[in-house]
mmCIF file of C-alpha atoms and ligand atoms in Angstrom:
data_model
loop_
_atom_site.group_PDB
_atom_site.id
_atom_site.type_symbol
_atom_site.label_atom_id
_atom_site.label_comp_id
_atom_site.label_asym_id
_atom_site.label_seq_id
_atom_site.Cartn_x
_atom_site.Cartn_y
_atom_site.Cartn_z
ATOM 1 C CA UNK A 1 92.063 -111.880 -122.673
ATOM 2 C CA UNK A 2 92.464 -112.800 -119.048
ATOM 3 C CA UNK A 3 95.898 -110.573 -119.047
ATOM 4 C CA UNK A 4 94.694 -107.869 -120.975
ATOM 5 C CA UNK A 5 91.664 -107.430 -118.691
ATOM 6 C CA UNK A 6 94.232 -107.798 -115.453
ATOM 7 C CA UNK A 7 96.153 -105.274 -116.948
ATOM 8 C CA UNK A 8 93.255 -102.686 -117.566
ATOM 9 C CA UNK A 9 91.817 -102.710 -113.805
ATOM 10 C CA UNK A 10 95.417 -102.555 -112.711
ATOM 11 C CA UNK A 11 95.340 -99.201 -114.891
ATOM 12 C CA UNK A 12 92.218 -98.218 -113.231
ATOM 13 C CA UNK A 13 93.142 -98.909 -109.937
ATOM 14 C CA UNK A 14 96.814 -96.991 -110.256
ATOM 15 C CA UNK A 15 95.038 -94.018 -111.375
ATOM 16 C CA UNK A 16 92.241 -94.062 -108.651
ATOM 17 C CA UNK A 17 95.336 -94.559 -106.293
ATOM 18 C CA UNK A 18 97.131 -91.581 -108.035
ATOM 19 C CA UNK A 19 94.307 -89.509 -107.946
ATOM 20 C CA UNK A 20 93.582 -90.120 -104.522
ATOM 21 C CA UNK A 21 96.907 -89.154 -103.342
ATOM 22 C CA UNK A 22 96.925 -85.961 -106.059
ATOM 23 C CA UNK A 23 93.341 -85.135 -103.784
ATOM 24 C CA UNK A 24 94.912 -86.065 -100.342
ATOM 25 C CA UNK A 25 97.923 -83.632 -100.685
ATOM 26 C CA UNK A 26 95.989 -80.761 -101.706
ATOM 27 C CA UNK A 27 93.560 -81.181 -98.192
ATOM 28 C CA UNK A 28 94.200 -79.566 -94.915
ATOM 29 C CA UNK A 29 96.758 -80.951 -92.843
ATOM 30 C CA UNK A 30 96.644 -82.635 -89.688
ATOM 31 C CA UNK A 31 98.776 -80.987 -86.948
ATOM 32 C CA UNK A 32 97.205 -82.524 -84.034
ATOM 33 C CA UNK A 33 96.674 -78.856 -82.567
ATOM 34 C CA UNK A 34 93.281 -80.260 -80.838
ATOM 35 C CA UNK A 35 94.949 -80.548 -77.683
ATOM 36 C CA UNK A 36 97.223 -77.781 -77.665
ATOM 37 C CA UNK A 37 96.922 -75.422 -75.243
ATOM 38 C CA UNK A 38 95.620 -71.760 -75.494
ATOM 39 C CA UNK A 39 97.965 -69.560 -75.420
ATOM 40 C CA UNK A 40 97.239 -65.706 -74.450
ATOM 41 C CA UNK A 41 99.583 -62.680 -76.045
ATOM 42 C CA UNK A 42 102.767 -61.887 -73.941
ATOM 43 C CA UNK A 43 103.543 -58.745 -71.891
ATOM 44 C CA UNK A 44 105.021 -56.831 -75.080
ATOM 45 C CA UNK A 45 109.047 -56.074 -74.262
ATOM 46 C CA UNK A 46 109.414 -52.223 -73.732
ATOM 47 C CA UNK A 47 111.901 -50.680 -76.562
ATOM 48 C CA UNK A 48 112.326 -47.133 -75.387
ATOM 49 C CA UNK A 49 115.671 -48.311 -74.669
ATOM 50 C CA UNK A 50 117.029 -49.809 -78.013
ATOM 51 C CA UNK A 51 118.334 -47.728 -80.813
ATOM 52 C CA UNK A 52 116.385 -46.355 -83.890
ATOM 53 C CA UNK A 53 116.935 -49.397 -86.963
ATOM 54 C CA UNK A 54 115.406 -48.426 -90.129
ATOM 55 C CA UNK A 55 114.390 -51.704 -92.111
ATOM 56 C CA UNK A 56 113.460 -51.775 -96.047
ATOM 57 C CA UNK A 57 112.095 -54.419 -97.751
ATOM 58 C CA UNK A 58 114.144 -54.630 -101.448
ATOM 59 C CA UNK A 59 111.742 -56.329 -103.817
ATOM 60 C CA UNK A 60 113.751 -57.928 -106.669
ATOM 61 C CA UNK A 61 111.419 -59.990 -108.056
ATOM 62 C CA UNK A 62 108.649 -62.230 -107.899
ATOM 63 C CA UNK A 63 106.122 -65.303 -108.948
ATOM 64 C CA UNK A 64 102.735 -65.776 -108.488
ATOM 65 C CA UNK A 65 101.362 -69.065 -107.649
ATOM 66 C CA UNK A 66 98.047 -70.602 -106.887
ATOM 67 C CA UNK A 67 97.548 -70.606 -102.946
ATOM 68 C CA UNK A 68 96.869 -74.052 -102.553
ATOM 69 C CA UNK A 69 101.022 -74.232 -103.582
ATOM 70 C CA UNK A 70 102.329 -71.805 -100.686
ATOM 71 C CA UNK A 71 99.630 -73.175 -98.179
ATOM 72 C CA UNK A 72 98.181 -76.757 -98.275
ATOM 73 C CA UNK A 73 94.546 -76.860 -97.474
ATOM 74 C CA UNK A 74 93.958 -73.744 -98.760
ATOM 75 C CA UNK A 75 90.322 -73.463 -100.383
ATOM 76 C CA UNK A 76 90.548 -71.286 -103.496
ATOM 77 C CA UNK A 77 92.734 -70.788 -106.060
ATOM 78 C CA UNK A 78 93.578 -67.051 -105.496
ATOM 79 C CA UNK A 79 96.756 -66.368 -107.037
ATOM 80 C CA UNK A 80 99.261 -65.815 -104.425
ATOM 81 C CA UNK A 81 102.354 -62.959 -105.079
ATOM 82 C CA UNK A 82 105.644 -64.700 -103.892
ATOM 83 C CA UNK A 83 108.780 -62.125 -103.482
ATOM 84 C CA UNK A 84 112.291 -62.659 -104.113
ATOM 85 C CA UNK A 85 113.581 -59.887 -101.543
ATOM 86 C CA UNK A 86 116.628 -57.997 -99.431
ATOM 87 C CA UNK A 87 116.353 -56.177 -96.319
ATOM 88 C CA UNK A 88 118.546 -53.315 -95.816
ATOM 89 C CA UNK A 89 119.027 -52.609 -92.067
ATOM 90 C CA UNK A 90 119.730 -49.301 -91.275
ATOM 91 C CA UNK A 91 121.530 -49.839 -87.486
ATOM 92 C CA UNK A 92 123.560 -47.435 -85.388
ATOM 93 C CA UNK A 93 126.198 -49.639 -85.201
ATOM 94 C CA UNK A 94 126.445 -50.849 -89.372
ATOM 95 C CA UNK A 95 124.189 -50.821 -92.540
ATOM 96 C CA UNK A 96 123.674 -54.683 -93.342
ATOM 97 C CA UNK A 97 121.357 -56.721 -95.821
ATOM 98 C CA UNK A 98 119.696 -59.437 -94.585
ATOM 99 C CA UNK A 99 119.738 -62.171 -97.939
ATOM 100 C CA UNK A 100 120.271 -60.559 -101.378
ATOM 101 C CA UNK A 101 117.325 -61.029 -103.381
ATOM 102 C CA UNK A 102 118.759 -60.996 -106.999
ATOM 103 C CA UNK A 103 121.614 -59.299 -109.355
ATOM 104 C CA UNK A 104 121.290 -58.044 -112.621
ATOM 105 C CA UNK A 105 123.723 -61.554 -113.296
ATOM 106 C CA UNK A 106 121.381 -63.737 -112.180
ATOM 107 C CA UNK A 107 120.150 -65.506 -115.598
ATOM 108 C CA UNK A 108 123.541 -66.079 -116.477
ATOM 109 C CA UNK A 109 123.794 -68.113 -113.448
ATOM 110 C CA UNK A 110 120.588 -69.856 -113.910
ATOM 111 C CA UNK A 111 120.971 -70.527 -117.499
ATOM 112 C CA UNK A 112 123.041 -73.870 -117.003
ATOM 113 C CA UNK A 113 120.568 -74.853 -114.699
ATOM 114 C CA UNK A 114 117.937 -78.462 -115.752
ATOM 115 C CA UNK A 115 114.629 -77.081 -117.365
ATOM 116 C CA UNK A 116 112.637 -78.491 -114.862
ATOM 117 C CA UNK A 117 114.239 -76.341 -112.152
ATOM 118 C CA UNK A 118 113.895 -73.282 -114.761
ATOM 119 C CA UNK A 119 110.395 -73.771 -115.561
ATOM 120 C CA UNK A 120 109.322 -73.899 -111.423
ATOM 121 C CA UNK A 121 111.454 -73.138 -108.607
ATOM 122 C CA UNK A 122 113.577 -70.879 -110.626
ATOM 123 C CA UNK A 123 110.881 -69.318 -112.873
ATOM 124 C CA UNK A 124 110.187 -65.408 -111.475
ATOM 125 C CA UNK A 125 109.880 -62.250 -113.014
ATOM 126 C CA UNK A 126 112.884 -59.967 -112.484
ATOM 127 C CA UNK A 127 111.532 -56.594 -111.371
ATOM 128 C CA UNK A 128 114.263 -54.576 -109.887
ATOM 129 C CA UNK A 129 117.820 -55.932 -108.764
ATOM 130 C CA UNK A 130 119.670 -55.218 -105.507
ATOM 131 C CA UNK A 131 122.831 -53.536 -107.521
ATOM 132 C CA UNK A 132 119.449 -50.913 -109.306
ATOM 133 C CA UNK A 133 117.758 -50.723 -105.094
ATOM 134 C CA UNK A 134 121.128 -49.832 -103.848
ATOM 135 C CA UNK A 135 122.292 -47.033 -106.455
ATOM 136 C CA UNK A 136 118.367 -45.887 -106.141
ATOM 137 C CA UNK A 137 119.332 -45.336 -102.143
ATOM 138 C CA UNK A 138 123.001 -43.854 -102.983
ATOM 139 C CA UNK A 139 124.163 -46.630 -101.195
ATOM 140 C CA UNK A 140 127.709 -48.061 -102.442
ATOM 141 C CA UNK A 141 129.098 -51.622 -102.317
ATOM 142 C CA UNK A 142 131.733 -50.517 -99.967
ATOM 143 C CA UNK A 143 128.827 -48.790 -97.400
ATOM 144 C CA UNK A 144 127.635 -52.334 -96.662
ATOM 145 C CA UNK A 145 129.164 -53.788 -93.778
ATOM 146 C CA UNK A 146 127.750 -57.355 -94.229
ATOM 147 C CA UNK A 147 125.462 -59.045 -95.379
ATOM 148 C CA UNK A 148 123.386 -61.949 -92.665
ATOM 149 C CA UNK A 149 121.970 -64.589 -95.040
ATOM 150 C CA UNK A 150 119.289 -66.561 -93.364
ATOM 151 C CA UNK A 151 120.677 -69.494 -95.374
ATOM 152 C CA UNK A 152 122.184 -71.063 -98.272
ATOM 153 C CA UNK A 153 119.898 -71.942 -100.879
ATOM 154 C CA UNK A 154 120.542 -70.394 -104.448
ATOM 155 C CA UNK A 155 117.534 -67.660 -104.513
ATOM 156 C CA UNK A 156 118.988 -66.294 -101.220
ATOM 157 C CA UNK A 157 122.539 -65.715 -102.149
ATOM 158 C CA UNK A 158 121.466 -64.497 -105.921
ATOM 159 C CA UNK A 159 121.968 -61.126 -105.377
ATOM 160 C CA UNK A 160 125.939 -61.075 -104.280
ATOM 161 C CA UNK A 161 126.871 -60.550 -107.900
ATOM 162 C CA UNK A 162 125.680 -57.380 -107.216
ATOM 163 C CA UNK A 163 128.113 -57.077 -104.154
ATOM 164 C CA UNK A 164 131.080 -58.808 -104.692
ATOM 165 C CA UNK A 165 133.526 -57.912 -102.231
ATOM 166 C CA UNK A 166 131.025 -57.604 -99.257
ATOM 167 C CA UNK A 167 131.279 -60.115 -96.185
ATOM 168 C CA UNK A 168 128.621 -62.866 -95.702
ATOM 169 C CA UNK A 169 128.033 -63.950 -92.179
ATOM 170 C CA UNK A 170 126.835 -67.431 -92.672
ATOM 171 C CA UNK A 171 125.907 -69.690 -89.771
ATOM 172 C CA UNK A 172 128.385 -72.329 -89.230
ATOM 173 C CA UNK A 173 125.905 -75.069 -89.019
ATOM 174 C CA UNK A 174 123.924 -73.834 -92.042
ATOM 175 C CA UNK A 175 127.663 -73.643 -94.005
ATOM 176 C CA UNK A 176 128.793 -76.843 -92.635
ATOM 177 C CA UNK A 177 125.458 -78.931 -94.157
ATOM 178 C CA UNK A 178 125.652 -76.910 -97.252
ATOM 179 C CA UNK A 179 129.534 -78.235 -97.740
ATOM 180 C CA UNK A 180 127.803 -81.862 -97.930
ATOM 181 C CA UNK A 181 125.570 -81.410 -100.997
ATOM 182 C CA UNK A 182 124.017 -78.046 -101.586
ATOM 183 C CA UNK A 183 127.107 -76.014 -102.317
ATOM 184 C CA UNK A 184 128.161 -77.965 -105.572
ATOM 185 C CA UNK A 185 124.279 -79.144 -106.596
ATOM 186 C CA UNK A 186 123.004 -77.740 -109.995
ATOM 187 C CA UNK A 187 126.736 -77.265 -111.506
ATOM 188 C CA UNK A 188 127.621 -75.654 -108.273
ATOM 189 C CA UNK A 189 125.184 -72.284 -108.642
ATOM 190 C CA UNK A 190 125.078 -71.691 -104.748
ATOM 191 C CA UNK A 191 129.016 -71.848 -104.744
ATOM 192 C CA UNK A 192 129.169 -69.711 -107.897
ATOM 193 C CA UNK A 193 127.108 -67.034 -106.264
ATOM 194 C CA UNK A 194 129.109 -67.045 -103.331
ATOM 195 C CA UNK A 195 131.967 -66.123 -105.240
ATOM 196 C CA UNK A 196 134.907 -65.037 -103.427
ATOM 197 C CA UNK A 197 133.099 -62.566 -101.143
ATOM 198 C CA UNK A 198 134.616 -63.025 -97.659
ATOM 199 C CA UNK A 199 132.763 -65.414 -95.247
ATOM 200 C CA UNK A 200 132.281 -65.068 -91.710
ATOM 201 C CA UNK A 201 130.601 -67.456 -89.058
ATOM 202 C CA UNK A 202 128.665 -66.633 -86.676
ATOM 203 C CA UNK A 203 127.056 -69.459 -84.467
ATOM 204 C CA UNK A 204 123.744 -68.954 -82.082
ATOM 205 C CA UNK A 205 125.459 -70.194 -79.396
ATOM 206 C CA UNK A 206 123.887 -67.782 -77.018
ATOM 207 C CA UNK A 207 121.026 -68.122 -74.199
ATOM 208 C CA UNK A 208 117.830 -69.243 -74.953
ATOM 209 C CA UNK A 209 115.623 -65.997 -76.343
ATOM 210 C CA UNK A 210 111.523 -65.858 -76.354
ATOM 211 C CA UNK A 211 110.992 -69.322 -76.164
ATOM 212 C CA UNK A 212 113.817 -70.205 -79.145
ATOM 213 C CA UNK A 213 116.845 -72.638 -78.388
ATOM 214 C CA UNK A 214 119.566 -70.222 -78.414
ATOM 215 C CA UNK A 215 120.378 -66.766 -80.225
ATOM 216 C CA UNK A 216 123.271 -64.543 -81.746
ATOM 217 C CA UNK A 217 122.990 -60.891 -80.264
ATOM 218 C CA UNK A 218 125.154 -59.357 -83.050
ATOM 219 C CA UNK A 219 125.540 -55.873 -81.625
ATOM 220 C CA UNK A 220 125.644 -57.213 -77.632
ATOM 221 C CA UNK A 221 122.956 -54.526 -77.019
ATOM 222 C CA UNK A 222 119.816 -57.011 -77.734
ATOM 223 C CA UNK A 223 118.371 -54.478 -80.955
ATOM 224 C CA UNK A 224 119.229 -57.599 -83.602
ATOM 225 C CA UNK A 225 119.111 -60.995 -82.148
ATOM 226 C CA UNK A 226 119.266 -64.056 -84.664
ATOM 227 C CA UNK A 227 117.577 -67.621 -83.671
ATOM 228 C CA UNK A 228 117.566 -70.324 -85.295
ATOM 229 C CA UNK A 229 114.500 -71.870 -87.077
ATOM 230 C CA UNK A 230 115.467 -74.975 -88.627
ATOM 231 C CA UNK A 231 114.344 -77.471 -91.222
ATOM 232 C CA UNK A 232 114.065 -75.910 -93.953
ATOM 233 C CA UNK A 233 117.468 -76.009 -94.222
ATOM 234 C CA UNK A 234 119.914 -77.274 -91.496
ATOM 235 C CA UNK A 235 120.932 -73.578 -90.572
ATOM 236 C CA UNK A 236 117.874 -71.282 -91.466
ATOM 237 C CA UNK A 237 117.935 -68.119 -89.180
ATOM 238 C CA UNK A 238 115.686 -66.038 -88.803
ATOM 239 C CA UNK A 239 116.151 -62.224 -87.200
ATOM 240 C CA UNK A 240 114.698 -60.328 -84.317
ATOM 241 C CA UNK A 241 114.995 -56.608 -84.827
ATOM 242 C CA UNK A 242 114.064 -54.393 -81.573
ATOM 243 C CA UNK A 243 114.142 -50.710 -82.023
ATOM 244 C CA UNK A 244 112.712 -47.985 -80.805
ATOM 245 C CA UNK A 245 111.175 -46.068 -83.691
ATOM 246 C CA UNK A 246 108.523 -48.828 -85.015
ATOM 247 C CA UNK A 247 107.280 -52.311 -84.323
ATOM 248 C CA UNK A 248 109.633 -54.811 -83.059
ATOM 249 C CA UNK A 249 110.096 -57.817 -86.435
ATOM 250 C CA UNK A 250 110.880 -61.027 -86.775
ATOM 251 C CA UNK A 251 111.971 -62.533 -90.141
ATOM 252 C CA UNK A 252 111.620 -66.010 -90.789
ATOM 253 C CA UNK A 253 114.417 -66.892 -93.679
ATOM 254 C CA UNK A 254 112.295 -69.167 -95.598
ATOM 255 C CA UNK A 255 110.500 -71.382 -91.767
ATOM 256 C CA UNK A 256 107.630 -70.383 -93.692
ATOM 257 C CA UNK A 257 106.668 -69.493 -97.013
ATOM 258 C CA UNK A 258 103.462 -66.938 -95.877
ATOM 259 C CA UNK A 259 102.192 -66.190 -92.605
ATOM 260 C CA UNK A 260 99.142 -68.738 -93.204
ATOM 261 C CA UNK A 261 101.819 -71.398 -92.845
ATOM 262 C CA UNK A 262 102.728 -70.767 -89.045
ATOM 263 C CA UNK A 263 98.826 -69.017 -88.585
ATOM 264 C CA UNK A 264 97.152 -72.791 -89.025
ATOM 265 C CA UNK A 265 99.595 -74.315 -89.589
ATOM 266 C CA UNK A 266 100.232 -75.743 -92.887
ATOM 267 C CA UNK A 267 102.973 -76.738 -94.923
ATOM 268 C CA UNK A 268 103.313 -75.431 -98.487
ATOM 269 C CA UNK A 269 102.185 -78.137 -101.024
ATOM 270 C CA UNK A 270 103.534 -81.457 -99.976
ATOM 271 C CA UNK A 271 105.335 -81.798 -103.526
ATOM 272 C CA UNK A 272 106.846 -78.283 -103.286
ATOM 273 C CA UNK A 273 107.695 -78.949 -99.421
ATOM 274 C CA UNK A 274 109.312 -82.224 -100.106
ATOM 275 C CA UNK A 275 111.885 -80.718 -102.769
ATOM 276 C CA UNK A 276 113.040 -77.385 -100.450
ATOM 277 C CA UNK A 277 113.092 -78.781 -97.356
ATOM 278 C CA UNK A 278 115.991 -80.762 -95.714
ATOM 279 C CA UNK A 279 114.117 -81.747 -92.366
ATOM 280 C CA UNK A 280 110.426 -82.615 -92.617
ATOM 281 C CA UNK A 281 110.127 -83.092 -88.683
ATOM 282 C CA UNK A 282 112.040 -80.126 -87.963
ATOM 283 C CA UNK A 283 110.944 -77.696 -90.178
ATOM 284 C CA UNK A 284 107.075 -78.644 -88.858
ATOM 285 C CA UNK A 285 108.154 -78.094 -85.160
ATOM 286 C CA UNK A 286 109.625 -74.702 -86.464
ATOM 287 C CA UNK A 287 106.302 -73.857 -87.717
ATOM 288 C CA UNK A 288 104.409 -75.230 -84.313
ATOM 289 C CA UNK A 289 107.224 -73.244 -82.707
ATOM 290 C CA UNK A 290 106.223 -69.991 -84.388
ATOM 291 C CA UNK A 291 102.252 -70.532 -83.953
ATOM 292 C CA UNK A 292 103.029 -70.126 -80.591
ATOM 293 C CA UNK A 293 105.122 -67.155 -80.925
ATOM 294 C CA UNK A 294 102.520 -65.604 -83.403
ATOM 295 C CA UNK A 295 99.960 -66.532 -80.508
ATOM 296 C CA UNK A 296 101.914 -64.548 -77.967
ATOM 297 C CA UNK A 297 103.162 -61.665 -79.550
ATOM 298 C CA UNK A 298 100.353 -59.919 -82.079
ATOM 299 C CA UNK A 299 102.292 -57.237 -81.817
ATOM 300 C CA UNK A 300 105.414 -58.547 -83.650
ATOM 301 C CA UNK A 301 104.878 -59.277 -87.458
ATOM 302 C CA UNK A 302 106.776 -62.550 -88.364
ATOM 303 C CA UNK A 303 107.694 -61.875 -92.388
ATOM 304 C CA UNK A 304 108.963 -64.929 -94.444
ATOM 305 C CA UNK A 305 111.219 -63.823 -97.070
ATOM 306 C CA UNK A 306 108.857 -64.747 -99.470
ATOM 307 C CA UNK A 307 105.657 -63.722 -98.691
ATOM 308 C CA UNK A 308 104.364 -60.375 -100.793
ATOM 309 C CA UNK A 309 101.636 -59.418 -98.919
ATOM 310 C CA UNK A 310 103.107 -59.139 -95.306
ATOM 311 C CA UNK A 311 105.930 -57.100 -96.523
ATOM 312 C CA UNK A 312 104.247 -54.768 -98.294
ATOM 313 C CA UNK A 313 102.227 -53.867 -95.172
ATOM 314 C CA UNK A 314 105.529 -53.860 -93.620
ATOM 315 C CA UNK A 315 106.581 -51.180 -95.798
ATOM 316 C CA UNK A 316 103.433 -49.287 -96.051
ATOM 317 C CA UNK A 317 103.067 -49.113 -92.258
ATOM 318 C CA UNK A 318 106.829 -47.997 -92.635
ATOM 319 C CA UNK A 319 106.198 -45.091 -94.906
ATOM 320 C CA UNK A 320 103.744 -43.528 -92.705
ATOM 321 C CA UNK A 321 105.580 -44.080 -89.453
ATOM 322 C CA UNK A 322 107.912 -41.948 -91.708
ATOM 323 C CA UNK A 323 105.333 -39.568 -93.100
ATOM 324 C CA UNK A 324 103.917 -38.336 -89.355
ATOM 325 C CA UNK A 325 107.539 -38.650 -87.957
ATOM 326 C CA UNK A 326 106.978 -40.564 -84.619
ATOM 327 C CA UNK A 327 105.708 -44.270 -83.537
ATOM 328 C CA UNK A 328 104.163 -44.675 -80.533
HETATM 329 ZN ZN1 ZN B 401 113.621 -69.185 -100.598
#
């Protein structure tokens, strides 16, 4: 009697403990920002001088999710669009893709993969793939000059079936952690993806640029600078592009799943943030690290690779800089 009664308030207290944590990681998070200091928007930089880049967002698919998921302490349960994207970059000096979003291949890829990873990370809804966006633009595997990923994991590389034969610039750090574990995990999908396309490094080895460590200038004429934002994954990089015909943009890789992440910040749902990300402590000084950029420069929209909403206002904005044929 005495055990059986033991064993029931144990029960009761293990699920008043579980259900207290289950409550804990769905409130607000504390980021200490009481203290931080104010910080007023930045003298925008003047782009007359840089070149004209055109930038298109290349929706392949998607998922929507509850917002409490992408942004913990979020108060409703709006359903929240997540993207899996490209962005074809339109420069002077080479048309690139920055990440892949997905290939017409990519269920054969994913079909080996554990149900639990099938029924959540890699559950989306196919909607158009980067070989269909391409043809679309008349663009041909060989009229890509590269393609920048802003890291390694799987649902950033899962459109290069679409381009085999196209060179990946990879950051050596990013490539380097990935050797360790990610590259073979899940019956080696990231490798598989990868293929045999030809890699090249590139390291941000360069000066420090708006506040971030150090930068890449890939063209040496400052129009497409990459920094890196790490934590997420060892090499995440995100992508500065200054032009002269629209808005100067940053894009995040995957520092941040939606702007509301660096805007608070928040992490995404501490389940969903412990299983994607490979540095808890750096990938929440990345985030503190673009609140302060977001603070400065209102002017500059910071896009995550994921997040639906800011790109299609990218895009729209786009289209009309297009439609009345000047940006001022
Ligand atoms: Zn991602």
């Amino acid at each position: 009697m005495k055990v059986k009664k033991l064993v029931t308030w144990g029960g009761i207290t293990l699920g008043a403990l579980g259900m207290g944590l289950a409550i804990k990681s769905l409130l607000p998070q504390r980021f200490l920002t009481d203290d931080w200091v104010e910080r007023k928007p930045s003298q925008p930089l003047d782009t007359a001088s840089f070149p004209e880049v055109e930038v298109s967002f290349l929706r392949c698919g998607s998922i929507t999710i509850p917002e409490p998921i992408a942004v913990r302490g979020a108060f409703t349960l709006a359903p929240r669009v997540m993207t899996h994207s490209a962005v074809l970059i339109g420069h002077p000096k080479a048309l690139f893709l920055y990440d892949t979003g997905l290939s017409s291949e990519i269920d054969t890829y994913l079909v080996d993969q554990s149900l639990f990873f099938r029924k959540t990370l890699g559950h989306f809804q196919l909607e158009q793939t980067l070989g269909s966006h391409l043809k679309e633009r008349g663009i041909e595997r060989s009229d890509l000059d590269f393609v920048l990923l802003s890291h390694l994991h799987w649902d950033h590389v899962s459109g290069i079936p679409d381009i085999r034969g196209v060179p990946l610039r990879i950051n050596r750090v990013e490539y380097e952690a990935a050797k360790l574990c990610l590259l073979d995990a899940g019956n080696g999908l990231v490798q598989r993806l990868l293929g045999d396309n030809p890699i090249e490094f590139f390291d941000c080895a360069g000066p420090t640029y708006e506040g971030f460590r150090s930068s890449f200038d890939v063209f040496g004429d400052g129009s497409i600078i990459l920094v890196p934002l790490p934590g997420h994954t060892a090499g995440n990089t995100g992508m500065f592009v200054n032009r002269s015909n629209g808005p100067r943009l940053f894009l995040l890789g995957d520092a941040a799943w939606v702007s509301q992440n660096y805007l608070r910040p928040t992490t995404m749902h501490p389940f969903i943030w412990s299983r994607v990300t490979s540095d808890d402590a750096t990938a929440r000084q990345t985030l503190i690290d673009l609140h302060y950029y977001a603070l400065r420069h209102p002017e500059i929209p910071l896009i995550a690779m994921h997040d639906a909403e800011l790109q299609e206002k990218f895009m729209k904005s786009e289209r009309h800089i297009q439609a009345v044929g000047r940006y001022t």
